Amino acid sequence: LFLDRSDAVELPIKFIPQYAGCYHCQILLKSSCDVRVYEIECVVNTNHAEAELEFLTPAYQAVIQDIPISNMSSQDWKLEAILEGRGFYGPPLINVGLGETALYPLMFKPIAE
């Protein structure tokens, strides 16, 4: 069976997510001679936000800033951290459970003034 565009029917759907995460939905369409179920998965990301941290510490003394990471999605997160720049240290992986806020300990240890 081949349908051309004149046989197509649009089904407008409005989706307004409250939080970032993965949302699953089923759409059931029934007629007198047919039943169809469509499964939809919507992945919602937050807007990219930029942040700036200022570290003030004497030379050769480390300072740690705990950065809060809130998981308001519907699943646990396993995040990988990629640090760039000399003197910055932190764990390479962090797990943030569903509905939790984890602190990422970012360390700066200057090697000169």
PDB file of N, CA and C in Angstrom:
ATOM      1  N   LEU A   1       0.856  -1.170   0.000  1.00  0.00           N
ATOM      2  CA  LEU A   1       0.000   0.000   0.000  1.00  0.00           C
ATOM      3  C   LEU A   1       0.900   1.230   0.000  1.00  0.00           C
ATOM      4  N   PHE A   2       0.648   2.123  -0.927  1.00  0.00           N
ATOM      5  CA  PHE A   2       1.440   3.348  -1.016  1.00  0.00           C
ATOM      6  C   PHE A   2       0.500   4.532  -0.866  1.00  0.00           C
ATOM      7  N   LEU A   3       0.814   5.408   0.054  1.00  0.00           N
ATOM      8  CA  LEU A   3       0.009   6.614   0.260  1.00  0.00           C
ATOM      9  C   LEU A   3       0.783   7.828  -0.219  1.00  0.00           C
ATOM     10  N   ASP A   4       0.148   8.674  -0.967  1.00  0.00           N
ATOM     11  CA  ASP A   4       0.826   9.917  -1.348  1.00  0.00           C
ATOM     12  C   ASP A   4       0.481  10.987  -0.320  1.00  0.00           C
ATOM     13  N   ARG A   5       1.043  12.161  -0.462  1.00  0.00           N
ATOM     14  CA  ARG A   5       0.874  13.222   0.525  1.00  0.00           C
ATOM     15  C   ARG A   5      -0.572  13.680   0.660  1.00  0.00           C
ATOM     16  N   SER A   6      -1.386  13.479  -0.348  1.00  0.00           N
ATOM     17  CA  SER A   6      -2.786  13.890  -0.239  1.00  0.00           C
ATOM     18  C   SER A   6      -3.552  13.003   0.748  1.00  0.00           C
ATOM     19  N   ASP A   7      -3.021  11.802   1.028  1.00  0.00           N
ATOM     20  CA  ASP A   7      -3.655  10.911   1.992  1.00  0.00           C
ATOM     21  C   ASP A   7      -3.138  11.129   3.418  1.00  0.00           C
ATOM     22  N   ALA A   8      -2.140  11.973   3.587  1.00  0.00           N
ATOM     23  CA  ALA A   8      -1.546  12.201   4.899  1.00  0.00           C
ATOM     24  C   ALA A   8      -2.463  13.075   5.751  1.00  0.00           C
ATOM     25  N   VAL A   9      -2.445  12.816   7.030  1.00  0.00           N
ATOM     26  CA  VAL A   9      -3.217  13.606   7.979  1.00  0.00           C
ATOM     27  C   VAL A   9      -2.246  14.125   9.028  1.00  0.00           C
ATOM     28  N   GLU A  10      -2.291  15.411   9.276  1.00  0.00           N
ATOM     29  CA  GLU A  10      -1.424  15.995  10.301  1.00  0.00           C
ATOM     30  C   GLU A  10      -2.039  15.800  11.676  1.00  0.00           C
ATOM     31  N   LEU A  11      -1.200  15.546  12.646  1.00  0.00           N
ATOM     32  CA  LEU A  11      -1.635  15.376  14.022  1.00  0.00           C
ATOM     33  C   LEU A  11      -0.794  16.331  14.880  1.00  0.00           C
ATOM     34  N   PRO A  12      -1.246  17.560  15.034  1.00  0.00           N
ATOM     35  CA  PRO A  12      -0.451  18.514  15.820  1.00  0.00           C
ATOM     36  C   PRO A  12      -0.447  18.141  17.300  1.00  0.00           C
ATOM     37  N   ILE A  13       0.727  18.182  17.892  1.00  0.00           N
ATOM     38  CA  ILE A  13       0.903  17.861  19.303  1.00  0.00           C
ATOM     39  C   ILE A  13       1.656  19.014  19.945  1.00  0.00           C
ATOM     40  N   LYS A  14       1.169  19.471  21.086  1.00  0.00           N
ATOM     41  CA  LYS A  14       1.856  20.528  21.828  1.00  0.00           C
ATOM     42  C   LYS A  14       2.431  19.899  23.093  1.00  0.00           C
ATOM     43  N   PHE A  15       3.714  20.083  23.284  1.00  0.00           N
ATOM     44  CA  PHE A  15       4.430  19.476  24.407  1.00  0.00           C
ATOM     45  C   PHE A  15       5.133  20.582  25.170  1.00  0.00           C
ATOM     46  N   ILE A  16       4.803  20.750  26.440  1.00  0.00           N
ATOM     47  CA  ILE A  16       5.407  21.802  27.264  1.00  0.00           C
ATOM     48  C   ILE A  16       6.036  21.129  28.486  1.00  0.00           C
ATOM     49  N   PRO A  17       7.328  20.769  28.389  1.00  0.00           N
ATOM     50  CA  PRO A  17       7.972  20.081  29.513  1.00  0.00           C
ATOM     51  C   PRO A  17       8.264  21.045  30.654  1.00  0.00           C
ATOM     52  N   GLN A  18       8.218  20.513  31.862  1.00  0.00           N
ATOM     53  CA  GLN A  18       8.520  21.322  33.038  1.00  0.00           C
ATOM     54  C   GLN A  18      10.010  21.304  33.363  1.00  0.00           C
ATOM     55  N   TYR A  19      10.652  20.166  33.060  1.00  0.00           N
ATOM     56  CA  TYR A  19      12.064  20.009  33.385  1.00  0.00           C
ATOM     57  C   TYR A  19      12.784  19.311  32.233  1.00  0.00           C
ATOM     58  N   ALA A  20      14.104  19.361  32.277  1.00  0.00           N
ATOM     59  CA  ALA A  20      14.900  18.578  31.333  1.00  0.00           C
ATOM     60  C   ALA A  20      14.726  17.103  31.668  1.00  0.00           C
ATOM     61  N   GLY A  21      14.838  16.248  30.658  1.00  0.00           N
ATOM     62  CA  GLY A  21      14.716  14.817  30.894  1.00  0.00           C
ATOM     63  C   GLY A  21      14.203  14.092  29.669  1.00  0.00           C
ATOM     64  N   CYS A  22      13.835  12.840  29.870  1.00  0.00           N
ATOM     65  CA  CYS A  22      13.333  11.990  28.798  1.00  0.00           C
ATOM     66  C   CYS A  22      11.860  11.696  29.076  1.00  0.00           C
ATOM     67  N   TYR A  23      10.990  12.040  28.145  1.00  0.00           N
ATOM     68  CA  TYR A  23       9.550  11.871  28.311  1.00  0.00           C
ATOM     69  C   TYR A  23       9.038  10.856  27.286  1.00  0.00           C
ATOM     70  N   HIS A  24       8.254   9.884  27.754  1.00  0.00           N
ATOM     71  CA  HIS A  24       7.690   8.849  26.890  1.00  0.00           C
ATOM     72  C   HIS A  24       6.184   9.063  26.782  1.00  0.00           C
ATOM     73  N   CYS A  25       5.645   8.758  25.607  1.00  0.00           N
ATOM     74  CA  CYS A  25       4.228   8.958  25.368  1.00  0.00           C
ATOM     75  C   CYS A  25       3.735   7.914  24.368  1.00  0.00           C
ATOM     76  N   GLN A  26       2.479   7.509  24.495  1.00  0.00           N
ATOM     77  CA  GLN A  26       1.849   6.638  23.509  1.00  0.00           C
ATOM     78  C   GLN A  26       0.621   7.364  22.952  1.00  0.00           C
ATOM     79  N   ILE A  27       0.466   7.285  21.637  1.00  0.00           N
ATOM     80  CA  ILE A  27      -0.700   7.856  20.977  1.00  0.00           C
ATOM     81  C   ILE A  27      -1.475   6.702  20.356  1.00  0.00           C
ATOM     82  N   LEU A  28      -2.724   6.570  20.728  1.00  0.00           N
ATOM     83  CA  LEU A  28      -3.577   5.501  20.230  1.00  0.00           C
ATOM     84  C   LEU A  28      -4.561   6.105  19.233  1.00  0.00           C
ATOM     85  N   LEU A  29      -4.517   5.609  17.999  1.00  0.00           N
ATOM     86  CA  LEU A  29      -5.436   6.055  16.951  1.00  0.00           C
ATOM     87  C   LEU A  29      -6.314   4.872  16.559  1.00  0.00           C
ATOM     88  N   LYS A  30      -7.643   5.068  16.612  1.00  0.00           N
ATOM     89  CA  LYS A  30      -8.575   3.992  16.294  1.00  0.00           C
ATOM     90  C   LYS A  30      -9.570   4.462  15.238  1.00  0.00           C
ATOM     91  N   SER A  31      -9.891   3.558  14.349  1.00  0.00           N
ATOM     92  CA  SER A  31     -10.985   3.776  13.405  1.00  0.00           C
ATOM     93  C   SER A  31     -11.815   2.497  13.391  1.00  0.00           C
ATOM     94  N   SER A  32     -12.833   2.446  12.568  1.00  0.00           N
ATOM     95  CA  SER A  32     -13.686   1.260  12.533  1.00  0.00           C
ATOM     96  C   SER A  32     -12.964   0.024  12.002  1.00  0.00           C
ATOM     97  N   CYS A  33     -11.848   0.224  11.255  1.00  0.00           N
ATOM     98  CA  CYS A  33     -11.153  -0.931  10.681  1.00  0.00           C
ATOM     99  C   CYS A  33      -9.654  -0.969  10.991  1.00  0.00           C
ATOM    100  N   ASP A  34      -9.180  -0.092  11.879  1.00  0.00           N
ATOM    101  CA  ASP A  34      -7.739  -0.049  12.131  1.00  0.00           C
ATOM    102  C   ASP A  34      -7.463   0.490  13.526  1.00  0.00           C
ATOM    103  N   VAL A  35      -6.407  -0.023  14.141  1.00  0.00           N
ATOM    104  CA  VAL A  35      -5.912   0.484  15.421  1.00  0.00           C
ATOM    105  C   VAL A  35      -4.407   0.642  15.287  1.00  0.00           C
ATOM    106  N   ARG A  36      -3.914   1.820  15.652  1.00  0.00           N
ATOM    107  CA  ARG A  36      -2.464   2.059  15.583  1.00  0.00           C
ATOM    108  C   ARG A  36      -2.003   2.700  16.882  1.00  0.00           C
ATOM    109  N   VAL A  37      -0.825   2.272  17.338  1.00  0.00           N
ATOM    110  CA  VAL A  37      -0.215   2.852  18.534  1.00  0.00           C
ATOM    111  C   VAL A  37       1.144   3.407  18.130  1.00  0.00           C
ATOM    112  N   TYR A  38       1.337   4.674  18.385  1.00  0.00           N
ATOM    113  CA  TYR A  38       2.615   5.324  18.106  1.00  0.00           C
ATOM    114  C   TYR A  38       3.279   5.631  19.442  1.00  0.00           C
ATOM    115  N   GLU A  39       4.537   5.249  19.558  1.00  0.00           N
ATOM    116  CA  GLU A  39       5.298   5.562  20.757  1.00  0.00           C
ATOM    117  C   GLU A  39       6.229   6.714  20.435  1.00  0.00           C
ATOM    118  N   ILE A  40       6.215   7.710  21.296  1.00  0.00           N
ATOM    119  CA  ILE A  40       7.028   8.907  21.093  1.00  0.00           C
ATOM    120  C   ILE A  40       7.932   9.074  22.305  1.00  0.00           C
ATOM    121  N   GLU A  41       9.173   9.413  22.037  1.00  0.00           N
ATOM    122  CA  GLU A  41      10.119   9.730  23.102  1.00  0.00           C
ATOM    123  C   GLU A  41      10.666  11.125  22.827  1.00  0.00           C
ATOM    124  N   CYS A  42      10.524  12.017  23.788  1.00  0.00           N
ATOM    125  CA  CYS A  42      11.033  13.382  23.664  1.00  0.00           C
ATOM    126  C   CYS A  42      12.162  13.570  24.672  1.00  0.00           C
ATOM    127  N   VAL A  43      13.298  14.023  24.198  1.00  0.00           N
ATOM    128  CA  VAL A  43      14.431  14.314  25.071  1.00  0.00           C
ATOM    129  C   VAL A  43      14.565  15.823  25.155  1.00  0.00           C
ATOM    130  N   VAL A  44      14.516  16.340  26.377  1.00  0.00           N
ATOM    131  CA  VAL A  44      14.554  17.778  26.608  1.00  0.00           C
ATOM    132  C   VAL A  44      15.853  18.134  27.307  1.00  0.00           C
ATOM    133  N   ASN A  45      16.603  19.039  26.701  1.00  0.00           N
ATOM    134  CA  ASN A  45      17.840  19.543  27.293  1.00  0.00           C
ATOM    135  C   ASN A  45      17.610  20.957  27.783  1.00  0.00           C
ATOM    136  N   THR A  46      18.344  21.345  28.796  1.00  0.00           N
ATOM    137  CA  THR A  46      18.252  22.723  29.259  1.00  0.00           C
ATOM    138  C   THR A  46      19.067  23.609  28.329  1.00  0.00           C
ATOM    139  N   ASN A  47      18.802  24.879  28.387  1.00  0.00           N
ATOM    140  CA  ASN A  47      19.603  25.815  27.604  1.00  0.00           C
ATOM    141  C   ASN A  47      21.037  25.788  28.110  1.00  0.00           C
ATOM    142  N   HIS A  48      21.947  25.975  27.202  1.00  0.00           N
ATOM    143  CA  HIS A  48      23.343  26.022  27.623  1.00  0.00           C
ATOM    144  C   HIS A  48      23.553  27.292  28.443  1.00  0.00           C
ATOM    145  N   ALA A  49      24.086  27.110  29.614  1.00  0.00           N
ATOM    146  CA  ALA A  49      24.349  28.245  30.489  1.00  0.00           C
ATOM    147  C   ALA A  49      25.853  28.361  30.680  1.00  0.00           C
ATOM    148  N   GLU A  50      26.318  29.560  30.669  1.00  0.00           N
ATOM    149  CA  GLU A  50      27.735  29.792  30.919  1.00  0.00           C
ATOM    150  C   GLU A  50      27.889  30.351  32.321  1.00  0.00           C
ATOM    151  N   ALA A  51      28.921  29.930  32.970  1.00  0.00           N
ATOM    152  CA  ALA A  51      29.197  30.402  34.320  1.00  0.00           C
ATOM    153  C   ALA A  51      30.658  30.811  34.393  1.00  0.00           C
ATOM    154  N   GLU A  52      30.937  31.682  35.305  1.00  0.00           N
ATOM    155  CA  GLU A  52      32.309  32.133  35.494  1.00  0.00           C
ATOM    156  C   GLU A  52      32.644  32.007  36.968  1.00  0.00           C
ATOM    157  N   LEU A  53      33.774  31.378  37.248  1.00  0.00           N
ATOM    158  CA  LEU A  53      34.249  31.230  38.617  1.00  0.00           C
ATOM    159  C   LEU A  53      35.543  32.020  38.771  1.00  0.00           C
ATOM    160  N   GLU A  54      35.672  32.685  39.881  1.00  0.00           N
ATOM    161  CA  GLU A  54      36.909  33.421  40.155  1.00  0.00           C
ATOM    162  C   GLU A  54      37.540  32.817  41.407  1.00  0.00           C
ATOM    163  N   PHE A  55      38.784  32.353  41.260  1.00  0.00           N
ATOM    164  CA  PHE A  55      39.508  31.753  42.370  1.00  0.00           C
ATOM    165  C   PHE A  55      40.531  32.758  42.888  1.00  0.00           C
ATOM    166  N   LEU A  56      40.568  32.927  44.189  1.00  0.00           N
ATOM    167  CA  LEU A  56      41.550  33.809  44.811  1.00  0.00           C
ATOM    168  C   LEU A  56      42.242  33.000  45.901  1.00  0.00           C
ATOM    169  N   THR A  57      43.541  32.735  45.690  1.00  0.00           N
ATOM    170  CA  THR A  57      44.295  31.921  46.636  1.00  0.00           C
ATOM    171  C   THR A  57      45.773  32.297  46.540  1.00  0.00           C
ATOM    172  N   PRO A  58      46.519  32.148  47.627  1.00  0.00           N
ATOM    173  CA  PRO A  58      47.967  32.380  47.546  1.00  0.00           C
ATOM    174  C   PRO A  58      48.627  31.353  46.621  1.00  0.00           C
ATOM    175  N   ALA A  59      49.758  31.727  46.050  1.00  0.00           N
ATOM    176  CA  ALA A  59      50.497  30.825  45.168  1.00  0.00           C
ATOM    177  C   ALA A  59      50.813  29.533  45.904  1.00  0.00           C
ATOM    178  N   TYR A  60      50.710  28.420  45.178  1.00  0.00           N
ATOM    179  CA  TYR A  60      51.004  27.072  45.647  1.00  0.00           C
ATOM    180  C   TYR A  60      49.980  26.528  46.645  1.00  0.00           C
ATOM    181  N   GLN A  61      48.914  27.268  46.946  1.00  0.00           N
ATOM    182  CA  GLN A  61      47.883  26.756  47.854  1.00  0.00           C
ATOM    183  C   GLN A  61      46.613  26.471  47.057  1.00  0.00           C
ATOM    184  N   ALA A  62      46.086  25.281  47.236  1.00  0.00           N
ATOM    185  CA  ALA A  62      44.895  24.852  46.491  1.00  0.00           C
ATOM    186  C   ALA A  62      43.630  25.450  47.091  1.00  0.00           C
ATOM    187  N   VAL A  63      42.669  25.673  46.223  1.00  0.00           N
ATOM    188  CA  VAL A  63      41.343  26.104  46.650  1.00  0.00           C
ATOM    189  C   VAL A  63      40.333  25.212  45.917  1.00  0.00           C
ATOM    190  N   ILE A  64      39.281  24.817  46.633  1.00  0.00           N
ATOM    191  CA  ILE A  64      38.260  23.942  46.049  1.00  0.00           C
ATOM    192  C   ILE A  64      36.925  24.669  46.041  1.00  0.00           C
ATOM    193  N   GLN A  65      36.264  24.629  44.896  1.00  0.00           N
ATOM    194  CA  GLN A  65      34.915  25.190  44.753  1.00  0.00           C
ATOM    195  C   GLN A  65      33.965  24.038  44.440  1.00  0.00           C
ATOM    196  N   ASP A  66      32.977  23.826  45.295  1.00  0.00           N
ATOM    197  CA  ASP A  66      31.967  22.800  45.045  1.00  0.00           C
ATOM    198  C   ASP A  66      30.903  23.374  44.112  1.00  0.00           C
ATOM    199  N   ILE A  67      30.737  22.752  42.947  1.00  0.00           N
ATOM    200  CA  ILE A  67      29.773  23.222  41.952  1.00  0.00           C
ATOM    201  C   ILE A  67      28.548  22.321  42.024  1.00  0.00           C
ATOM    202  N   PRO A  68      27.369  22.886  42.362  1.00  0.00           N
ATOM    203  CA  PRO A  68      26.161  22.051  42.455  1.00  0.00           C
ATOM    204  C   PRO A  68      25.635  21.659  41.076  1.00  0.00           C
ATOM    205  N   ILE A  69      25.281  20.381  40.925  1.00  0.00           N
ATOM    206  CA  ILE A  69      24.690  19.861  39.688  1.00  0.00           C
ATOM    207  C   ILE A  69      23.372  19.201  40.080  1.00  0.00           C
ATOM    208  N   SER A  70      22.254  19.805  39.650  1.00  0.00           N
ATOM    209  CA  SER A  70      20.925  19.313  40.006  1.00  0.00           C
ATOM    210  C   SER A  70      20.345  18.482  38.874  1.00  0.00           C
ATOM    211  N   ASN A  71      19.856  17.314  39.213  1.00  0.00           N
ATOM    212  CA  ASN A  71      19.243  16.408  38.243  1.00  0.00           C
ATOM    213  C   ASN A  71      17.730  16.414  38.453  1.00  0.00           C
ATOM    214  N   MET A  72      17.034  17.177  37.617  1.00  0.00           N
ATOM    215  CA  MET A  72      15.574  17.239  37.695  1.00  0.00           C
ATOM    216  C   MET A  72      14.934  16.392  36.600  1.00  0.00           C
ATOM    217  N   SER A  73      15.707  15.479  36.021  1.00  0.00           N
ATOM    218  CA  SER A  73      15.191  14.633  34.947  1.00  0.00           C
ATOM    219  C   SER A  73      14.481  13.419  35.539  1.00  0.00           C
ATOM    220  N   SER A  74      14.142  12.476  34.684  1.00  0.00           N
ATOM    221  CA  SER A  74      13.455  11.268  35.138  1.00  0.00           C
ATOM    222  C   SER A  74      14.372  10.056  35.196  1.00  0.00           C
ATOM    223  N   GLN A  75      15.696  10.274  35.147  1.00  0.00           N
ATOM    224  CA  GLN A  75      16.634   9.155  35.223  1.00  0.00           C
ATOM    225  C   GLN A  75      17.941   9.616  35.865  1.00  0.00           C
ATOM    226  N   ASP A  76      18.706   8.644  36.370  1.00  0.00           N
ATOM    227  CA  ASP A  76      20.003   8.945  36.972  1.00  0.00           C
ATOM    228  C   ASP A  76      20.974   9.421  35.901  1.00  0.00           C
ATOM    229  N   TRP A  77      21.914  10.276  36.300  1.00  0.00           N
ATOM    230  CA  TRP A  77      22.938  10.780  35.377  1.00  0.00           C
ATOM    231  C   TRP A  77      24.296  10.229  35.768  1.00  0.00           C
ATOM    232  N   LYS A  78      25.089   9.855  34.776  1.00  0.00           N
ATOM    233  CA  LYS A  78      26.501   9.535  34.950  1.00  0.00           C
ATOM    234  C   LYS A  78      27.238  10.508  34.038  1.00  0.00           C
ATOM    235  N   LEU A  79      27.869  11.507  34.621  1.00  0.00           N
ATOM    236  CA  LEU A  79      28.486  12.586  33.861  1.00  0.00           C
ATOM    237  C   LEU A  79      29.996  12.451  33.824  1.00  0.00           C
ATOM    238  N   GLU A  80      30.571  12.796  32.674  1.00  0.00           N
ATOM    239  CA  GLU A  80      32.018  12.796  32.508  1.00  0.00           C
ATOM    240  C   GLU A  80      32.494  14.244  32.517  1.00  0.00           C
ATOM    241  N   ALA A  81      33.526  14.521  33.298  1.00  0.00           N
ATOM    242  CA  ALA A  81      34.088  15.868  33.382  1.00  0.00           C
ATOM    243  C   ALA A  81      35.367  15.930  32.554  1.00  0.00           C
ATOM    244  N   ILE A  82      35.459  16.939  31.722  1.00  0.00           N
ATOM    245  CA  ILE A  82      36.674  17.176  30.941  1.00  0.00           C
ATOM    246  C   ILE A  82      37.183  18.556  31.343  1.00  0.00           C
ATOM    247  N   LEU A  83      38.306  18.574  32.043  1.00  0.00           N
ATOM    248  CA  LEU A  83      38.879  19.829  32.529  1.00  0.00           C
ATOM    249  C   LEU A  83      40.007  20.269  31.606  1.00  0.00           C
ATOM    250  N   GLU A  84      39.997  21.543  31.263  1.00  0.00           N
ATOM    251  CA  GLU A  84      41.052  22.107  30.427  1.00  0.00           C
ATOM    252  C   GLU A  84      41.689  23.268  31.181  1.00  0.00           C
ATOM    253  N   GLY A  85      42.973  23.398  31.061  1.00  0.00           N
ATOM    254  CA  GLY A  85      43.683  24.482  31.734  1.00  0.00           C
ATOM    255  C   GLY A  85      44.599  23.936  32.808  1.00  0.00           C
ATOM    256  N   ARG A  86      45.735  24.588  32.959  1.00  0.00           N
ATOM    257  CA  ARG A  86      46.725  24.143  33.950  1.00  0.00           C
ATOM    258  C   ARG A  86      46.261  24.447  35.360  1.00  0.00           C
ATOM    259  N   GLY A  87      46.481  23.493  36.242  1.00  0.00           N
ATOM    260  CA  GLY A  87      46.206  23.698  37.658  1.00  0.00           C
ATOM    261  C   GLY A  87      44.796  23.328  38.090  1.00  0.00           C
ATOM    262  N   PHE A  88      43.941  22.857  37.167  1.00  0.00           N
ATOM    263  CA  PHE A  88      42.575  22.477  37.531  1.00  0.00           C
ATOM    264  C   PHE A  88      42.467  20.965  37.672  1.00  0.00           C
ATOM    265  N   TYR A  89      41.785  20.541  38.733  1.00  0.00           N
ATOM    266  CA  TYR A  89      41.649  19.121  39.023  1.00  0.00           C
ATOM    267  C   TYR A  89      40.235  18.829  39.522  1.00  0.00           C
ATOM    268  N   GLY A  90      39.778  17.629  39.252  1.00  0.00           N
ATOM    269  CA  GLY A  90      38.468  17.190  39.727  1.00  0.00           C
ATOM    270  C   GLY A  90      38.253  15.759  39.298  1.00  0.00           C
ATOM    271  N   PRO A  91      37.266  15.092  39.864  1.00  0.00           N
ATOM    272  CA  PRO A  91      37.002  13.704  39.494  1.00  0.00           C
ATOM    273  C   PRO A  91      36.563  13.603  38.024  1.00  0.00           C
ATOM    274  N   PRO A  92      36.982  12.535  37.329  1.00  0.00           N
ATOM    275  CA  PRO A  92      36.618  12.394  35.919  1.00  0.00           C
ATOM    276  C   PRO A  92      35.153  12.011  35.707  1.00  0.00           C
ATOM    277  N   LEU A  93      34.513  11.405  36.704  1.00  0.00           N
ATOM    278  CA  LEU A  93      33.109  10.994  36.599  1.00  0.00           C
ATOM    279  C   LEU A  93      32.356  11.443  37.840  1.00  0.00           C
ATOM    280  N   ILE A  94      31.084  11.754  37.649  1.00  0.00           N
ATOM    281  CA  ILE A  94      30.218  12.080  38.784  1.00  0.00           C
ATOM    282  C   ILE A  94      28.839  11.504  38.499  1.00  0.00           C
ATOM    283  N   ASN A  95      28.247  10.896  39.506  1.00  0.00           N
ATOM    284  CA  ASN A  95      26.895  10.350  39.394  1.00  0.00           C
ATOM    285  C   ASN A  95      25.935  11.261  40.139  1.00  0.00           C
ATOM    286  N   VAL A  96      24.825  11.587  39.469  1.00  0.00           N
ATOM    287  CA  VAL A  96      23.797  12.420  40.089  1.00  0.00           C
ATOM    288  C   VAL A  96      22.484  11.654  39.980  1.00  0.00           C
ATOM    289  N   GLY A  97      21.959  11.264  41.119  1.00  0.00           N
ATOM    290  CA  GLY A  97      20.730  10.483  41.135  1.00  0.00           C
ATOM    291  C   GLY A  97      19.511  11.307  40.770  1.00  0.00           C
ATOM    292  N   LEU A  98      18.475  10.627  40.408  1.00  0.00           N
ATOM    293  CA  LEU A  98      17.198  11.229  40.056  1.00  0.00           C
ATOM    294  C   LEU A  98      16.708  12.147  41.177  1.00  0.00           C
ATOM    295  N   GLY A  99      16.467  13.406  40.860  1.00  0.00           N
ATOM    296  CA  GLY A  99      15.961  14.361  41.841  1.00  0.00           C
ATOM    297  C   GLY A  99      16.986  14.840  42.853  1.00  0.00           C
ATOM    298  N   GLU A 100      18.242  14.498  42.650  1.00  0.00           N
ATOM    299  CA  GLU A 100      19.281  14.871  43.613  1.00  0.00           C
ATOM    300  C   GLU A 100      20.134  16.030  43.104  1.00  0.00           C
ATOM    301  N   THR A 101      20.874  16.625  44.012  1.00  0.00           N
ATOM    302  CA  THR A 101      21.882  17.624  43.682  1.00  0.00           C
ATOM    303  C   THR A 101      23.211  17.107  44.209  1.00  0.00           C
ATOM    304  N   ALA A 102      24.184  16.989  43.318  1.00  0.00           N
ATOM    305  CA  ALA A 102      25.521  16.533  43.703  1.00  0.00           C
ATOM    306  C   ALA A 102      26.473  17.718  43.598  1.00  0.00           C
ATOM    307  N   LEU A 103      27.522  17.673  44.383  1.00  0.00           N
ATOM    308  CA  LEU A 103      28.532  18.731  44.345  1.00  0.00           C
ATOM    309  C   LEU A 103      29.771  18.213  43.626  1.00  0.00           C
ATOM    310  N   TYR A 104      30.191  18.940  42.591  1.00  0.00           N
ATOM    311  CA  TYR A 104      31.412  18.585  41.867  1.00  0.00           C
ATOM    312  C   TYR A 104      32.543  19.422  42.448  1.00  0.00           C
ATOM    313  N   PRO A 105      33.545  18.776  43.080  1.00  0.00           N
ATOM    314  CA  PRO A 105      34.634  19.526  43.708  1.00  0.00           C
ATOM    315  C   PRO A 105      35.708  19.913  42.678  1.00  0.00           C
ATOM    316  N   LEU A 106      35.660  21.148  42.228  1.00  0.00           N
ATOM    317  CA  LEU A 106      36.656  21.645  41.282  1.00  0.00           C
ATOM    318  C   LEU A 106      37.796  22.288  42.070  1.00  0.00           C
ATOM    319  N   MET A 107      39.007  21.758  41.860  1.00  0.00           N
ATOM    320  CA  MET A 107      40.173  22.288  42.580  1.00  0.00           C
ATOM    321  C   MET A 107      41.065  23.081  41.640  1.00  0.00           C
ATOM    322  N   PHE A 108      41.560  24.198  42.145  1.00  0.00           N
ATOM    323  CA  PHE A 108      42.554  24.981  41.435  1.00  0.00           C
ATOM    324  C   PHE A 108      43.772  25.067  42.319  1.00  0.00           C
ATOM    325  N   LYS A 109      44.915  24.627  41.772  1.00  0.00           N
ATOM    326  CA  LYS A 109      46.169  24.657  42.525  1.00  0.00           C
ATOM    327  C   LYS A 109      47.201  25.389  41.664  1.00  0.00           C
ATOM    328  N   PRO A 110      47.409  26.672  41.970  1.00  0.00           N
ATOM    329  CA  PRO A 110      48.340  27.459  41.151  1.00  0.00           C
ATOM    330  C   PRO A 110      49.788  27.039  41.399  1.00  0.00           C
ATOM    331  N   ILE A 111      50.580  27.082  40.334  1.00  0.00           N
ATOM    332  CA  ILE A 111      51.998  26.729  40.457  1.00  0.00           C
ATOM    333  C   ILE A 111      52.877  27.966  40.433  1.00  0.00           C
ATOM    334  N   ALA A 112      52.275  29.130  40.313  1.00  0.00           N
ATOM    335  CA  ALA A 112      53.032  30.386  40.320  1.00  0.00           C
ATOM    336  C   ALA A 112      52.087  31.514  40.684  1.00  0.00           C
ATOM    337  N   GLU A 113      52.656  32.697  40.899  1.00  0.00           N
ATOM    338  CA  GLU A 113      51.810  33.873  41.188  1.00  0.00           C
ATOM    339  C   GLU A 113      51.080  34.293  39.957  1.00  0.00           C
TER     340      GLU A 113
END
